[in-house]
Tab-separated table of C-alpha atoms in Angstrom:
chain	number	residue	atom	x	y	z
A	8	UNK	CA	-40.807	4.209	-19.581
A	9	UNK	CA	-42.394	1.063	-20.987
A	10	UNK	CA	-44.213	-2.038	-19.757
A	11	UNK	CA	-43.073	-5.383	-21.153
A	12	UNK	CA	-45.584	-8.195	-20.653
A	13	UNK	CA	-43.370	-10.837	-22.195
A	14	UNK	CA	-45.815	-11.324	-25.063
A	15	UNK	CA	-46.175	-7.601	-25.860
A	16	UNK	CA	-44.425	-4.381	-24.947
A	17	UNK	CA	-46.151	-1.006	-24.638
A	18	UNK	CA	-44.518	2.423	-24.588
A	19	UNK	CA	-45.828	5.251	-22.428
A	20	UNK	CA	-47.512	6.804	-25.480
A	21	UNK	CA	-49.206	3.503	-26.367
A	22	UNK	CA	-50.424	3.029	-22.802
A	23	UNK	CA	-51.742	6.584	-22.669
A	24	UNK	CA	-53.593	6.030	-25.972
A	25	UNK	CA	-55.091	2.706	-24.810
A	26	UNK	CA	-53.374	0.613	-27.480
A	27	UNK	CA	-53.625	-2.416	-25.184
A	28	UNK	CA	-57.366	-2.288	-24.495
A	29	UNK	CA	-58.414	-4.592	-27.350
A	30	UNK	CA	-55.414	-6.930	-26.985
A	31	UNK	CA	-56.557	-10.564	-26.544
A	32	UNK	CA	-55.376	-12.828	-23.783
A	33	UNK	CA	-54.351	-10.222	-21.217
A	34	UNK	CA	-54.702	-11.398	-17.628
A	35	UNK	CA	-56.703	-9.481	-15.034
A	36	UNK	CA	-53.433	-8.441	-13.404
A	37	UNK	CA	-51.977	-7.128	-16.667
A	38	UNK	CA	-55.139	-5.172	-17.441
A	39	UNK	CA	-55.178	-3.720	-13.924
A	40	UNK	CA	-51.550	-2.635	-14.333
A	41	UNK	CA	-52.138	-1.017	-17.709
A	42	UNK	CA	-55.373	0.614	-16.578
A	43	UNK	CA	-53.705	2.174	-13.533
A	44	UNK	CA	-50.681	3.283	-15.564
A	45	UNK	CA	-52.943	4.898	-18.166
A	46	UNK	CA	-54.695	6.837	-15.390
A	47	UNK	CA	-51.335	7.967	-14.044
A	48	UNK	CA	-50.005	9.006	-17.447
A	49	UNK	CA	-53.138	11.016	-18.260
A	50	UNK	CA	-52.565	13.016	-15.086
A	51	UNK	CA	-55.159	11.751	-12.577
A	52	UNK	CA	-54.531	13.536	-9.287
A	53	UNK	CA	-55.845	11.006	-6.749
A	54	UNK	CA	-56.166	7.235	-6.541
A	55	UNK	CA	-58.360	5.023	-4.374
A	56	UNK	CA	-56.608	2.210	-2.501
A	57	UNK	CA	-57.676	-0.103	0.325
A	58	UNK	CA	-55.766	-0.115	3.593
A	59	UNK	CA	-54.417	-3.326	5.075
A	60	UNK	CA	-55.841	-2.806	8.556
A	61	UNK	CA	-52.538	-2.031	10.280
A	62	UNK	CA	-53.851	1.286	11.662
A	63	UNK	CA	-57.506	0.270	12.072
A	64	UNK	CA	-60.226	-1.606	10.207
A	65	UNK	CA	-59.442	-2.033	6.473
A	66	UNK	CA	-61.036	0.784	4.504
A	67	UNK	CA	-60.774	2.547	1.166
A	68	UNK	CA	-58.705	5.730	1.211
A	69	UNK	CA	-57.498	8.190	-1.401
A	70	UNK	CA	-53.828	8.920	-1.978
A	71	UNK	CA	-52.850	12.091	-3.760
A	72	UNK	CA	-50.644	11.873	-6.812
A	73	UNK	CA	-48.141	14.118	-5.011
A	74	UNK	CA	-47.844	11.605	-2.146
A	75	UNK	CA	-47.196	8.689	-4.476
A	76	UNK	CA	-44.736	10.674	-6.566
A	77	UNK	CA	-42.855	11.770	-3.436
A	78	UNK	CA	-42.604	8.150	-2.307
A	79	UNK	CA	-41.284	7.032	-5.703
A	80	UNK	CA	-38.645	9.784	-5.793
A	81	UNK	CA	-37.516	9.042	-2.236
A	82	UNK	CA	-37.092	5.361	-3.108
A	83	UNK	CA	-35.182	6.256	-6.274
A	84	UNK	CA	-32.844	8.530	-4.315
A	85	UNK	CA	-32.292	5.998	-1.526
A	86	UNK	CA	-31.521	3.113	-3.906
A	87	UNK	CA	-29.758	4.987	-6.703
A	88	UNK	CA	-32.266	3.941	-9.374
A	89	UNK	CA	-31.573	5.377	-12.820
A	90	UNK	CA	-33.657	5.979	-15.967
A	91	UNK	CA	-34.159	2.791	-17.988
A	92	UNK	CA	-33.181	0.509	-15.159
A	93	UNK	CA	-35.301	-2.623	-15.608
A	94	UNK	CA	-37.769	-3.113	-12.732
A	95	UNK	CA	-39.580	-6.409	-12.229
A	96	UNK	CA	-43.238	-5.959	-11.225
A	97	UNK	CA	-44.082	-9.241	-9.498
A	98	UNK	CA	-46.730	-8.004	-7.039
A	99	UNK	CA	-50.480	-7.690	-7.714
A	100	UNK	CA	-51.386	-4.500	-9.577
A	101	UNK	CA	-54.701	-4.260	-7.710
A	102	UNK	CA	-52.900	-3.429	-4.456
A	103	UNK	CA	-50.662	-0.589	-3.319
A	104	UNK	CA	-47.381	-2.532	-3.538
A	105	UNK	CA	-47.820	-3.388	-7.207
A	106	UNK	CA	-49.225	0.041	-8.001
A	107	UNK	CA	-46.243	1.789	-6.457
A	108	UNK	CA	-43.887	-0.260	-8.631
A	109	UNK	CA	-45.828	1.140	-11.598
A	110	UNK	CA	-45.583	4.670	-10.190
A	111	UNK	CA	-41.829	4.266	-9.742
A	112	UNK	CA	-41.630	3.234	-13.381
A	113	UNK	CA	-43.483	6.350	-14.524
A	114	UNK	CA	-41.783	8.825	-12.195
A	115	UNK	CA	-38.232	7.457	-12.478
A	116	UNK	CA	-38.499	6.449	-16.168
A	117	UNK	CA	-37.835	2.783	-15.463
A	118	UNK	CA	-38.510	0.008	-17.954
A	119	UNK	CA	-41.006	-2.335	-16.332
A	120	UNK	CA	-41.208	-6.092	-16.833
A	121	UNK	CA	-44.585	-7.317	-15.595
A	122	UNK	CA	-45.006	-10.952	-14.533
A	123	UNK	CA	-47.974	-12.718	-12.977
A	124	UNK	CA	-47.827	-12.716	-9.156
A	125	UNK	CA	-46.582	-16.181	-8.177
A	126	UNK	CA	-44.280	-17.918	-5.735
A	127	UNK	CA	-41.643	-18.085	-8.507
A	128	UNK	CA	-41.499	-14.618	-10.133
A	129	UNK	CA	-38.652	-15.667	-12.448
A	130	UNK	CA	-40.505	-18.604	-14.026
A	131	UNK	CA	-41.641	-16.686	-17.119
A	132	UNK	CA	-38.488	-14.634	-17.689
A	133	UNK	CA	-36.617	-15.462	-20.866
A	134	UNK	CA	-33.091	-16.843	-20.828
A	135	UNK	CA	-30.691	-13.916	-20.815
A	136	UNK	CA	-33.179	-11.580	-19.125
A	137	UNK	CA	-31.761	-8.838	-16.927
A	138	UNK	CA	-33.385	-7.080	-13.964
A	139	UNK	CA	-31.996	-4.091	-12.038
A	140	UNK	CA	-34.652	-3.647	-9.364
A	141	UNK	CA	-37.418	-5.784	-7.869
A	142	UNK	CA	-39.745	-6.046	-4.886
A	143	UNK	CA	-40.924	-9.331	-3.385
A	144	UNK	CA	-42.877	-10.632	-0.423
A	145	UNK	CA	-40.832	-12.985	1.803
A	146	UNK	CA	-42.474	-16.134	0.394
A	147	UNK	CA	-41.459	-15.188	-3.149
A	148	UNK	CA	-37.901	-14.328	-2.182
A	149	UNK	CA	-37.541	-17.505	-0.136
A	150	UNK	CA	-38.607	-19.535	-3.174
A	151	UNK	CA	-36.096	-17.772	-5.418
A	152	UNK	CA	-33.230	-18.219	-2.966
A	153	UNK	CA	-34.043	-21.876	-2.391
A	154	UNK	CA	-33.500	-22.386	-6.114
A	155	UNK	CA	-30.596	-19.968	-6.631
A	156	UNK	CA	-28.577	-21.103	-3.615
A	157	UNK	CA	-29.290	-24.817	-3.897
A	158	UNK	CA	-26.195	-26.945	-4.466
A	159	UNK	CA	-26.851	-29.226	-7.457
A	160	UNK	CA	-25.941	-32.853	-6.856
A	161	UNK	CA	-24.559	-35.292	-9.399
A	162	UNK	CA	-28.065	-36.698	-9.789
A	163	UNK	CA	-29.657	-33.289	-10.298
A	164	UNK	CA	-31.315	-32.958	-13.725
A	165	UNK	CA	-29.334	-30.589	-15.980
A	166	UNK	CA	-32.310	-28.246	-16.383
A	167	UNK	CA	-32.555	-27.772	-12.606
A	168	UNK	CA	-28.843	-27.019	-12.329
A	169	UNK	CA	-29.145	-24.519	-15.190
A	170	UNK	CA	-32.132	-22.867	-13.511
A	171	UNK	CA	-30.174	-22.441	-10.273
A	172	UNK	CA	-27.343	-20.757	-12.153
A	173	UNK	CA	-29.776	-18.493	-14.056
A	174	UNK	CA	-31.634	-17.439	-10.916
A	175	UNK	CA	-28.394	-16.683	-9.074
A	176	UNK	CA	-27.239	-14.569	-12.038
A	177	UNK	CA	-30.520	-12.658	-12.108
A	178	UNK	CA	-30.396	-11.911	-8.384
A	179	UNK	CA	-26.740	-10.938	-8.300
A	180	UNK	CA	-27.235	-8.616	-11.280
A	181	UNK	CA	-29.690	-6.384	-9.403
A	182	UNK	CA	-28.865	-2.929	-8.103
A	183	UNK	CA	-31.452	-3.249	-5.319
A	184	UNK	CA	-33.983	-5.775	-4.011
A	185	UNK	CA	-36.854	-4.955	-1.655
A	186	UNK	CA	-38.497	-7.528	0.617
A	187	UNK	CA	-41.658	-6.558	2.502
A	188	UNK	CA	-45.228	-7.368	3.409
A	189	UNK	CA	-44.223	-9.613	6.309
A	190	UNK	CA	-41.394	-10.556	8.660
A	191	UNK	CA	-38.069	-11.796	7.367
A	192	UNK	CA	-37.257	-15.068	9.130
A	193	UNK	CA	-33.813	-15.886	10.478
A	194	UNK	CA	-33.488	-18.581	7.817
A	195	UNK	CA	-34.299	-16.168	5.019
A	196	UNK	CA	-31.981	-13.502	6.421
A	197	UNK	CA	-29.130	-16.029	6.569
A	198	UNK	CA	-29.708	-16.910	2.909
A	199	UNK	CA	-29.826	-13.231	1.953
A	200	UNK	CA	-26.403	-12.872	3.572
A	201	UNK	CA	-25.011	-15.079	0.791
A	202	UNK	CA	-25.966	-12.555	-1.903
A	203	UNK	CA	-23.788	-9.670	-3.012
A	204	UNK	CA	-26.705	-7.680	-4.467
A	205	UNK	CA	-28.081	-5.249	-1.839
A	206	UNK	CA	-31.319	-6.422	-0.194
A	207	UNK	CA	-33.562	-4.278	2.026
A	208	UNK	CA	-36.436	-5.105	4.351
A	209	UNK	CA	-39.159	-2.463	4.064
A	210	UNK	CA	-41.324	-0.709	6.647
A	211	UNK	CA	-44.493	1.071	5.580
A	212	UNK	CA	-48.215	0.880	4.961
A	213	UNK	CA	-50.888	1.896	2.477
A	214	UNK	CA	-51.384	5.270	4.180
A	215	UNK	CA	-47.723	6.134	3.550
A	216	UNK	CA	-47.753	4.954	-0.099
A	217	UNK	CA	-45.729	1.857	0.881
A	218	UNK	CA	-42.358	2.017	2.581
A	219	UNK	CA	-40.989	4.950	4.533
A	220	UNK	CA	-37.903	3.159	5.849
A	221	UNK	CA	-35.481	0.451	4.738
A	222	UNK	CA	-33.438	-2.035	6.770
A	223	UNK	CA	-30.279	-3.251	4.992
A	224	UNK	CA	-30.128	-7.029	5.237
A	225	UNK	CA	-26.720	-7.822	3.776
A	226	UNK	CA	-24.677	-4.633	3.544
A	227	UNK	CA	-21.443	-4.287	5.543
A	228	UNK	CA	-22.236	-3.105	9.039
A	229	UNK	CA	-26.002	-3.638	8.721
A	230	UNK	CA	-27.169	-3.310	12.297
A	231	UNK	CA	-30.773	-4.400	12.120
A	232	UNK	CA	-32.186	-0.862	12.168
A	233	UNK	CA	-34.622	0.720	9.737
A	234	UNK	CA	-33.320	3.875	8.050
A	235	UNK	CA	-35.999	6.446	7.094
A	236	UNK	CA	-36.262	7.600	3.489
A	237	UNK	CA	-35.248	11.181	2.637
A	238	UNK	CA	-37.761	13.691	4.021
A	239	UNK	CA	-39.384	11.271	6.485
A	240	UNK	CA	-39.757	12.490	10.095
A	241	UNK	CA	-40.413	9.991	12.873
A	242	UNK	CA	-41.503	10.143	16.488
A	243	UNK	CA	-43.342	8.073	19.078
A	244	UNK	CA	-46.347	8.522	21.350
A	245	UNK	CA	-46.756	7.730	25.060
A	246	UNK	CA	-47.061	4.006	24.225
A	247	UNK	CA	-43.769	4.057	22.340
A	248	UNK	CA	-45.634	3.595	19.042
A	249	UNK	CA	-44.199	5.109	15.891
A	250	UNK	CA	-45.710	8.076	14.093
A	251	UNK	CA	-44.666	9.199	10.627
A	252	UNK	CA	-44.780	12.466	8.726
A	253	UNK	CA	-43.338	13.344	5.340
A	254	UNK	CA	-44.160	14.181	1.733
A	255	UNK	CA	-45.590	10.693	1.152
A	256	UNK	CA	-48.125	11.306	3.950
A	257	UNK	CA	-49.089	14.666	2.463
A	258	UNK	CA	-47.606	16.398	5.503
A	259	UNK	CA	-50.095	14.674	7.830
A	260	UNK	CA	-48.970	12.587	10.802
A	261	UNK	CA	-49.771	8.877	10.528
A	262	UNK	CA	-49.920	7.140	13.896
A	263	UNK	CA	-49.116	3.422	13.972
A	264	UNK	CA	-49.564	0.714	16.607
A	265	UNK	CA	-45.969	-0.485	16.132
A	266	UNK	CA	-43.809	-0.101	19.220
A	267	UNK	CA	-40.297	0.981	18.334
A	268	UNK	CA	-36.980	1.989	19.780
A	269	UNK	CA	-35.886	5.253	18.190
A	270	UNK	CA	-32.225	6.224	18.026
A	271	UNK	CA	-30.729	9.733	17.905
A	272	UNK	CA	-29.629	9.277	14.293
A	273	UNK	CA	-33.253	8.745	13.208
A	274	UNK	CA	-33.038	4.967	12.764
A	275	UNK	CA	-35.351	2.596	14.620
A	276	UNK	CA	-35.980	-1.012	15.584
A	277	UNK	CA	-39.465	-2.546	15.621
A	278	UNK	CA	-40.297	-4.158	18.963
A	279	UNK	CA	-43.748	-5.517	18.090
A	280	UNK	CA	-47.405	-4.566	17.832
A	281	UNK	CA	-48.932	-2.689	20.755
A	282	UNK	CA	-52.339	-4.289	20.143
A	283	UNK	CA	-50.996	-7.740	19.190
A	284	UNK	CA	-52.913	-7.772	15.900
A	285	UNK	CA	-51.836	-10.714	13.778
A	286	UNK	CA	-50.580	-9.602	10.380
A	287	UNK	CA	-51.677	-11.880	7.504
A	288	UNK	CA	-48.900	-11.962	4.918
A	289	UNK	CA	-51.296	-13.088	2.216
A	290	UNK	CA	-53.091	-9.757	2.073
A	291	UNK	CA	-50.867	-7.137	3.709
A	292	UNK	CA	-48.250	-6.272	1.116
A	293	UNK	CA	-46.287	-3.017	1.449
A	294	UNK	CA	-42.972	-2.961	-0.396
């Protein structure tokens, strides 16, 4: 496992020893990522995170190391992630989505490439870069696809045409892409259908250490249903709202306000919020 910042690369041993602490020019996001990873590598057993407000008023909670590790392993099993796959960390390290990308790196022995959270996560990647796995919010992925799938015209500057080709190559070279933290529009889903690389919409929350289910967006026979991760047990209450139990919840049952239709095979479709709470994509990020 290592974290590549583009300007410097740190091994697990160097992160554990704090070799990065005195490094000049590190952004707040990079320092947050390295600080969290150091805490993980030294064996901290619990981590404070702030909920998004999907199951009540936003509040700080503690997630056990075992919950986060279980989530990372379930994701690795579901997506077939392998040691030294390159994972792009393009989400803020202060929040659960970015932190769980770091946990996946540590637990699954992935090589992490950290970039600053931005609408174009590929902007700072070097020519010839390769990525096996990434997670994006819909706005980021829409921006990438608008570039990658754009048809260059005769008047298109050569650098723009080259960027489109490079972005398409990067996306098509991935083993898995996650999109979460908000709804996937019909326009975005249609664009995703043009990619061969497998793309999944995520369902989850802070209390479940990010996603507990994945909805294939462009695989053959994708039927619009979320498929629970290994070990996840689902049910619904009298309102038809989903509840979740599994190793990433620490064995506790997490009750949501999301009305769902559950199917006998364990898959489900989201029907909407029981309480009609508006979900702000700028803050709520669970991928």
